Coordinates of C-alpha atoms in Angstrom, one line a residue:
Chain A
X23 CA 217.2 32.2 156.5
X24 CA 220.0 29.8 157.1
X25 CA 223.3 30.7 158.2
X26 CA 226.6 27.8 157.8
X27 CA 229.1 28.0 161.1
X28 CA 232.3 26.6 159.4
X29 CA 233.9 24.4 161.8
X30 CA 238.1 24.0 161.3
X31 CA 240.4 22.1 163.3
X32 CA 241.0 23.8 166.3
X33 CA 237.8 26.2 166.1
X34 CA 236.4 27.1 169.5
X35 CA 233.2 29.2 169.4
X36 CA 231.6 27.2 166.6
X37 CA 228.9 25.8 169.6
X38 CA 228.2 29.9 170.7
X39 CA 228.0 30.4 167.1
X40 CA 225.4 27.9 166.8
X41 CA 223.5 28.7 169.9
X42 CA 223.3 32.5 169.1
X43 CA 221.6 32.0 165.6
X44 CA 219.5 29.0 166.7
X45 CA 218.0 29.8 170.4
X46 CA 218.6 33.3 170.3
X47 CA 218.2 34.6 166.9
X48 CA 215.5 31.8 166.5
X49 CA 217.5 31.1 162.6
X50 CA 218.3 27.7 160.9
X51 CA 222.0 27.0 161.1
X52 CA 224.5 24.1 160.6
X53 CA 227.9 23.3 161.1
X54 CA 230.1 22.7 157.9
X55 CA 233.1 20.8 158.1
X56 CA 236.0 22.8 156.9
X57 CA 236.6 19.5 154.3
X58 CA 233.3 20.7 152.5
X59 CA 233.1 22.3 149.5
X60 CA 229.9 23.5 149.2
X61 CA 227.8 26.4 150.9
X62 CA 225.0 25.9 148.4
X63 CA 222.1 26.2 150.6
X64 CA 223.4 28.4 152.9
X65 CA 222.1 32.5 152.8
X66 CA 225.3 33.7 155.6
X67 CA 228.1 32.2 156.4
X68 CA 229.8 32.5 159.4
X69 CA 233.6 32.2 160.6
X70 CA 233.7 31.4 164.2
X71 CA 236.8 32.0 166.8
X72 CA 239.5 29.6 168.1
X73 CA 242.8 28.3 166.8
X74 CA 242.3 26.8 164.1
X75 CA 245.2 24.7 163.1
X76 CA 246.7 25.8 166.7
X77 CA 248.0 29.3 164.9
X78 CA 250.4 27.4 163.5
X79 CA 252.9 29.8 161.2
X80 CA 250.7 32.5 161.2
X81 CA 246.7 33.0 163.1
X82 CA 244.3 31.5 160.4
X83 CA 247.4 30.6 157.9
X84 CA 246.5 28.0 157.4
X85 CA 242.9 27.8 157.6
X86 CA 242.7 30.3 154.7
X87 CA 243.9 27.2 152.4
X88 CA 241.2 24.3 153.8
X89 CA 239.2 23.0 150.7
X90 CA 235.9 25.2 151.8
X91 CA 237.5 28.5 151.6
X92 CA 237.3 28.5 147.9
X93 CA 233.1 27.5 148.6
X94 CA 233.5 31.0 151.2
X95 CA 235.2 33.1 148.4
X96 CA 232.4 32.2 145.9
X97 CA 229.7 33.2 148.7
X98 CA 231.4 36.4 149.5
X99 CA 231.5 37.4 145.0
X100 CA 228.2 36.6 145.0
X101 CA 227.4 39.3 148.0
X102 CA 226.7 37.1 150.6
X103 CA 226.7 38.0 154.2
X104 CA 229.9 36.6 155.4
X105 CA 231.2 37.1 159.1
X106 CA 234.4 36.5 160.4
X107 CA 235.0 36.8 164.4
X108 CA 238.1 36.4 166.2
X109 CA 240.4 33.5 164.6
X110 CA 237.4 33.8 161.9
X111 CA 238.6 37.2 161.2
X112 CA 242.6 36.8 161.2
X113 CA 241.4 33.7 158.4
X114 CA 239.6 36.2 156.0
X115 CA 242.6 38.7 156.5
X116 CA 244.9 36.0 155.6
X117 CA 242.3 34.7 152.5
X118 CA 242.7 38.6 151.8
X119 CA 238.9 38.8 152.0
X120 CA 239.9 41.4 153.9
X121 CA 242.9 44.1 153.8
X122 CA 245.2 44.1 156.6
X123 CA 247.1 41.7 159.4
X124 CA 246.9 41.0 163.0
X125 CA 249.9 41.3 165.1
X126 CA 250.7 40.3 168.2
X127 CA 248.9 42.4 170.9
X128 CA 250.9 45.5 171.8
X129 CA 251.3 44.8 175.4
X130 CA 251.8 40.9 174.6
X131 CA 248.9 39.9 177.2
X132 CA 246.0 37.6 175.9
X133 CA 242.9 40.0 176.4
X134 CA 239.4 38.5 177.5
X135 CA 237.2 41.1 178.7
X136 CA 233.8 43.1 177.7
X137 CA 234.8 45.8 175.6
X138 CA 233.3 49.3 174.6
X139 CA 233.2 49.4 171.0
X140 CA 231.7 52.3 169.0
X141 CA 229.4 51.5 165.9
X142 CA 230.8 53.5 163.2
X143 CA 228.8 52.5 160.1
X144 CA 225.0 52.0 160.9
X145 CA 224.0 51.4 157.4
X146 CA 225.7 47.9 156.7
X147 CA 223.8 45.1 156.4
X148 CA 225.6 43.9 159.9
X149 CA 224.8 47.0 161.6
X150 CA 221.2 48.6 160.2
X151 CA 219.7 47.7 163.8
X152 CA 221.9 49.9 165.6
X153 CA 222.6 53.5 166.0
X154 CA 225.6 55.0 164.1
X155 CA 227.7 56.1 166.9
X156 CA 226.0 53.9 169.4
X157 CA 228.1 52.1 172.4
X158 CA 228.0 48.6 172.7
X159 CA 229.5 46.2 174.9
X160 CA 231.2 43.3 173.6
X161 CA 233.4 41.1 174.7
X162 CA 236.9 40.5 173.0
X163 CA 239.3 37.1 174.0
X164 CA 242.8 37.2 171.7
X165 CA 246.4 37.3 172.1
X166 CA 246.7 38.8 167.9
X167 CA 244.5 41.0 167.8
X168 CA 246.5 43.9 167.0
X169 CA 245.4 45.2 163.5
X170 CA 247.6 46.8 161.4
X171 CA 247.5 48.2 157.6
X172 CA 249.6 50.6 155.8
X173 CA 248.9 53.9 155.7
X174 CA 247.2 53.7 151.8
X175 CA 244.7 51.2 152.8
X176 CA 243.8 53.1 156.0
X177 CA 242.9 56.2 153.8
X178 CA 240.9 53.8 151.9
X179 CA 239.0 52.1 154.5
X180 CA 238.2 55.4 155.7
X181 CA 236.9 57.0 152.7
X182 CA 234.9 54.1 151.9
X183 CA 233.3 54.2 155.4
X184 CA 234.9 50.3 156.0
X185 CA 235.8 50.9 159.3
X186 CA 232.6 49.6 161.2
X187 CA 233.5 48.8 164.8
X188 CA 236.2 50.7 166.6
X189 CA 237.5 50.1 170.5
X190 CA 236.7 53.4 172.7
X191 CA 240.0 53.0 174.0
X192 CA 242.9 51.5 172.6
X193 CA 243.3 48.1 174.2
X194 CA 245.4 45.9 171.7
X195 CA 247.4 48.6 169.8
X196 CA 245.5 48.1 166.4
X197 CA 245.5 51.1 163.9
X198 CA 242.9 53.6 164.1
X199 CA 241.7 51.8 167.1
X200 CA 240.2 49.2 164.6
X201 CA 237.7 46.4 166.2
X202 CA 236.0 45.6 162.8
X203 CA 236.2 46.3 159.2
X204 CA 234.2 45.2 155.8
X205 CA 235.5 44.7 152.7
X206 CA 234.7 47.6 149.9
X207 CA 231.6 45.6 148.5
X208 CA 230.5 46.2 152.5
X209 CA 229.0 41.9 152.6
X210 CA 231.9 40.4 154.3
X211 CA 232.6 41.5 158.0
X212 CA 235.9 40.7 159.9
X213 CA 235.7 41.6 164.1
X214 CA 237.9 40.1 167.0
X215 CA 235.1 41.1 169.1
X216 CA 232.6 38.2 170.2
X217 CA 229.0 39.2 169.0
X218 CA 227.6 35.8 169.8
X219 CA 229.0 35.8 173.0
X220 CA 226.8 38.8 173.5
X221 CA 223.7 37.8 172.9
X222 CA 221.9 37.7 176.0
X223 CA 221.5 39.9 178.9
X224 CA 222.6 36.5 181.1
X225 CA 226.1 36.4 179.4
X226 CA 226.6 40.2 180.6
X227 CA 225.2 42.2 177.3
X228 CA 222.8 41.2 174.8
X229 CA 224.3 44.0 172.2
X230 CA 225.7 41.3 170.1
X231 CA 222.5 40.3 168.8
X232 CA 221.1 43.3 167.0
X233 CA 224.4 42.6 164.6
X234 CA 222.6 38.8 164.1
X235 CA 219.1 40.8 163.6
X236 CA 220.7 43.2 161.1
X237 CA 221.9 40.6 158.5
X238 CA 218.2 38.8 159.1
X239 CA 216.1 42.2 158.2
X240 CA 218.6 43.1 155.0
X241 CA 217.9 39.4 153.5
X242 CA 214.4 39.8 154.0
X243 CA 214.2 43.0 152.8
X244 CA 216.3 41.4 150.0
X245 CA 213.9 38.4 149.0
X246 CA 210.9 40.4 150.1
X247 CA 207.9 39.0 147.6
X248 CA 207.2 42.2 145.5
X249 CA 203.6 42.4 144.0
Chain B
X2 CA 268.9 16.5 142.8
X3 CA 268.1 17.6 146.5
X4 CA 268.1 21.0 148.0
X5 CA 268.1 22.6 151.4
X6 CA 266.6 25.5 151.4
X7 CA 266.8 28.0 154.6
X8 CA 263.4 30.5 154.4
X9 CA 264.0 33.0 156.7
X10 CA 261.1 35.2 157.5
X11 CA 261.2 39.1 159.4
X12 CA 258.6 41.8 160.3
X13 CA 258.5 44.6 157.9
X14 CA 261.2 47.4 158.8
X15 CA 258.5 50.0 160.8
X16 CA 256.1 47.0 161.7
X17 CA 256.2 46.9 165.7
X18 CA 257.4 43.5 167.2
X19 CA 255.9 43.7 170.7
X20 CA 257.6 39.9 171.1
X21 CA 260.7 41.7 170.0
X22 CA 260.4 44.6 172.7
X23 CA 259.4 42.2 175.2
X24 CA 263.1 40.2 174.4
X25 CA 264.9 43.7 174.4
X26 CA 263.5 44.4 178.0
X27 CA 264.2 41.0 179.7
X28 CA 268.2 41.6 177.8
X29 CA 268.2 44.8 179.9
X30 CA 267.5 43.3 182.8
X31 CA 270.1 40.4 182.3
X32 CA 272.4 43.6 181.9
X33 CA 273.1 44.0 178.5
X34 CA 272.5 47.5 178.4
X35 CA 273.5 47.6 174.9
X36 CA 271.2 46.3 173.3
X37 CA 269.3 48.9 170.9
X38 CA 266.9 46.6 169.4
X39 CA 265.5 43.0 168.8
X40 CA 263.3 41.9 165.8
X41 CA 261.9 38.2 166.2
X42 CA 261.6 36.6 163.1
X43 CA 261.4 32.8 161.6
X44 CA 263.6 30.4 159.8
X45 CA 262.2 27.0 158.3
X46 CA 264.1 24.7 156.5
X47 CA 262.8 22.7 153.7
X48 CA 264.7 19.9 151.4
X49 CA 263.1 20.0 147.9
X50 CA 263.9 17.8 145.2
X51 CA 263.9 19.0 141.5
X52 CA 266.3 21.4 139.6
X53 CA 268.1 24.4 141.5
X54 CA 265.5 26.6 139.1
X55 CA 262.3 24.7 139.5
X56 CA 263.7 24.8 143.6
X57 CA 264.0 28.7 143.4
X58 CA 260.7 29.5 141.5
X59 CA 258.6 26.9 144.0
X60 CA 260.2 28.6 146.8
X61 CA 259.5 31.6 146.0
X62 CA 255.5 31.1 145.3
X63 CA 255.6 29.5 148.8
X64 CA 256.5 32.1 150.4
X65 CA 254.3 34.6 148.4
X66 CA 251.4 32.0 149.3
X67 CA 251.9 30.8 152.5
X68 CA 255.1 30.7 154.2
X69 CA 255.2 34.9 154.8
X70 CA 252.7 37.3 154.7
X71 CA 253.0 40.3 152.2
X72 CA 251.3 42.5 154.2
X73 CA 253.2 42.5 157.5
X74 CA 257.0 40.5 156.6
X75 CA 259.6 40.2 154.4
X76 CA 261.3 37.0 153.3
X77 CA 264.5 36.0 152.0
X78 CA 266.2 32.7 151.5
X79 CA 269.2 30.1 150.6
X80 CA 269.0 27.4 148.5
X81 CA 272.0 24.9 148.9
X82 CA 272.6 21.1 146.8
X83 CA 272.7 18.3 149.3
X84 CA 275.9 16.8 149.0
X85 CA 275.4 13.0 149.7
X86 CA 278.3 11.3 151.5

């Protein structure tokens, strides 16, 4: 399987990235210049953290614009597994990927610490390796990470079991305590938390990984030879 | 023709401005005790050339686009003819 890490000015977990599909996930991955305009190739794509363009105007702004979104907005139409984390995230909310914004955080301090999350939603194709309900440690690291939608679409990421990572306490002031969500189609994933920070028991937790090993089993289960 | 054209952008009424809370509390502690409430917003200022409604339609797509998001702000703006001297 081979997995794109789409690298934009200012990105800053592009080499985690990298390391968690390569050494620890044992995957094929490349970097892809945020100039490119092609993800033929690629089976996942991934959206790493940082500040890309420095958060100028707005997190991921203008990031959402560079010439290999449009590349990431084919992938994610034809039901890719797209993952957004951190900055990667705030750019797929801004590409409206996904519904939503990030605010500032409520208490205004930049947050970098392992985090409790709850998995809501076990059957995803970023989540089949866990437990629904199961407590993971992950570590988050923003300053916007406050998530906020109106009431409508909160009804509807609800009822169409989006909501797939939440914090077990509220730490940023996001709505419904939201750490991750999906979009309807449930192949593109946005989280402020750091799965590929977690991917070893050396960094603190290795709980990050299973969501790695989850979007490896449902492509092979996808291109599985049938006789 | 030239224009200058003043976008200001502003939180949604209801959206919480933690920036704008923090303000309010440090205008307290200066000692202006009246102070009910402080919204942090944006202005940019952009000179456009092109007629005053080719100016107003551009402006308007950029801030649907780009310069505000929908989702969180509000935007409004002034579009004014340079006068050259």
């Amino acid at each position: 399987m081979k997995f794109a890490v789409i690298v934009f000015p200012g990105s800053n977990c592009d080499i985690d990235m990298f390391h968690a599909i390569k050494d620890e996930l044992g995957e094929d991955v490349s970097y892809v210049w945020h100039d490119e305009t092609s993800l033929e190739g690629f089976d996942a794509i991934l959206l790493p953290g940082g500040f890309s363009y420095g958060d100028y105007l707005r997190s991921g702004a203008i990031a959402r614009f560079s010439p290999i979104m449009k590349a990431v907005e084919e992938a994610a139409a034809a039901g890719k597994p797209i993952l957004g984390v951190c900055n990667g995230f705030q750019v797929l909310l801004e590409a409206g990927l996904l519904p939503g914004a990030m605010r500032r955080n409520s208490k205004l301090t930049f947050i970098c610490k392992q985090t409790e999350l709850e998995v809501k939603q076990g059957d995803t194709m970023f989540t089949q390796s866990y437990e629904e309900g199961e407590s993971i440690t992950i570590p988050v690291a923003h300053g916007d990470g406050n998530y906020y939608c109106d009431e409508e679409t909160l009804k509807n990421l609800q009822a169409n079991n989006q909501i797939v990572f939440t914090y077990k306490e509220d730490i940023n002031g996001s709505i419904a305590n939201i750490a991750g969500i999906t979009n309807k189609k449930g192949n593109v994933l946005g989280m402020m938390p750091h799965p590929e920070r977690a991917v070893d028991e050396l960094l603190g937790s290795a709980d990050g990984l299973k969501l790695f090993q989850s979007i490896v089993k449902h492509w092979r289960e996808q291109h599985a030879i049938t006789s | 023709m030239n224009y200058d054209v003043k976008v200001h952008v502003t939180l949604k009424e209801g959206v919480l401005d933690p920036q704008g809370s923090a303000v309010k509390t440090s205008l307290h502690h200066l000692g202006f005790a009246g102070v009910e409430d402080v919204r942090i917003g944006k202005v940019m200022n952009l000179r456009i050339e092109g007629t005053k409604d080719s100016v107003d339609g551009q402006v308007k797509e950029m801030c649907d686009k780009l310069l505000a998001n929908p989702v969180i702000e509000d935007y409004t703006y002034e579009i004014e003819e340079v006068v050259s001297t």
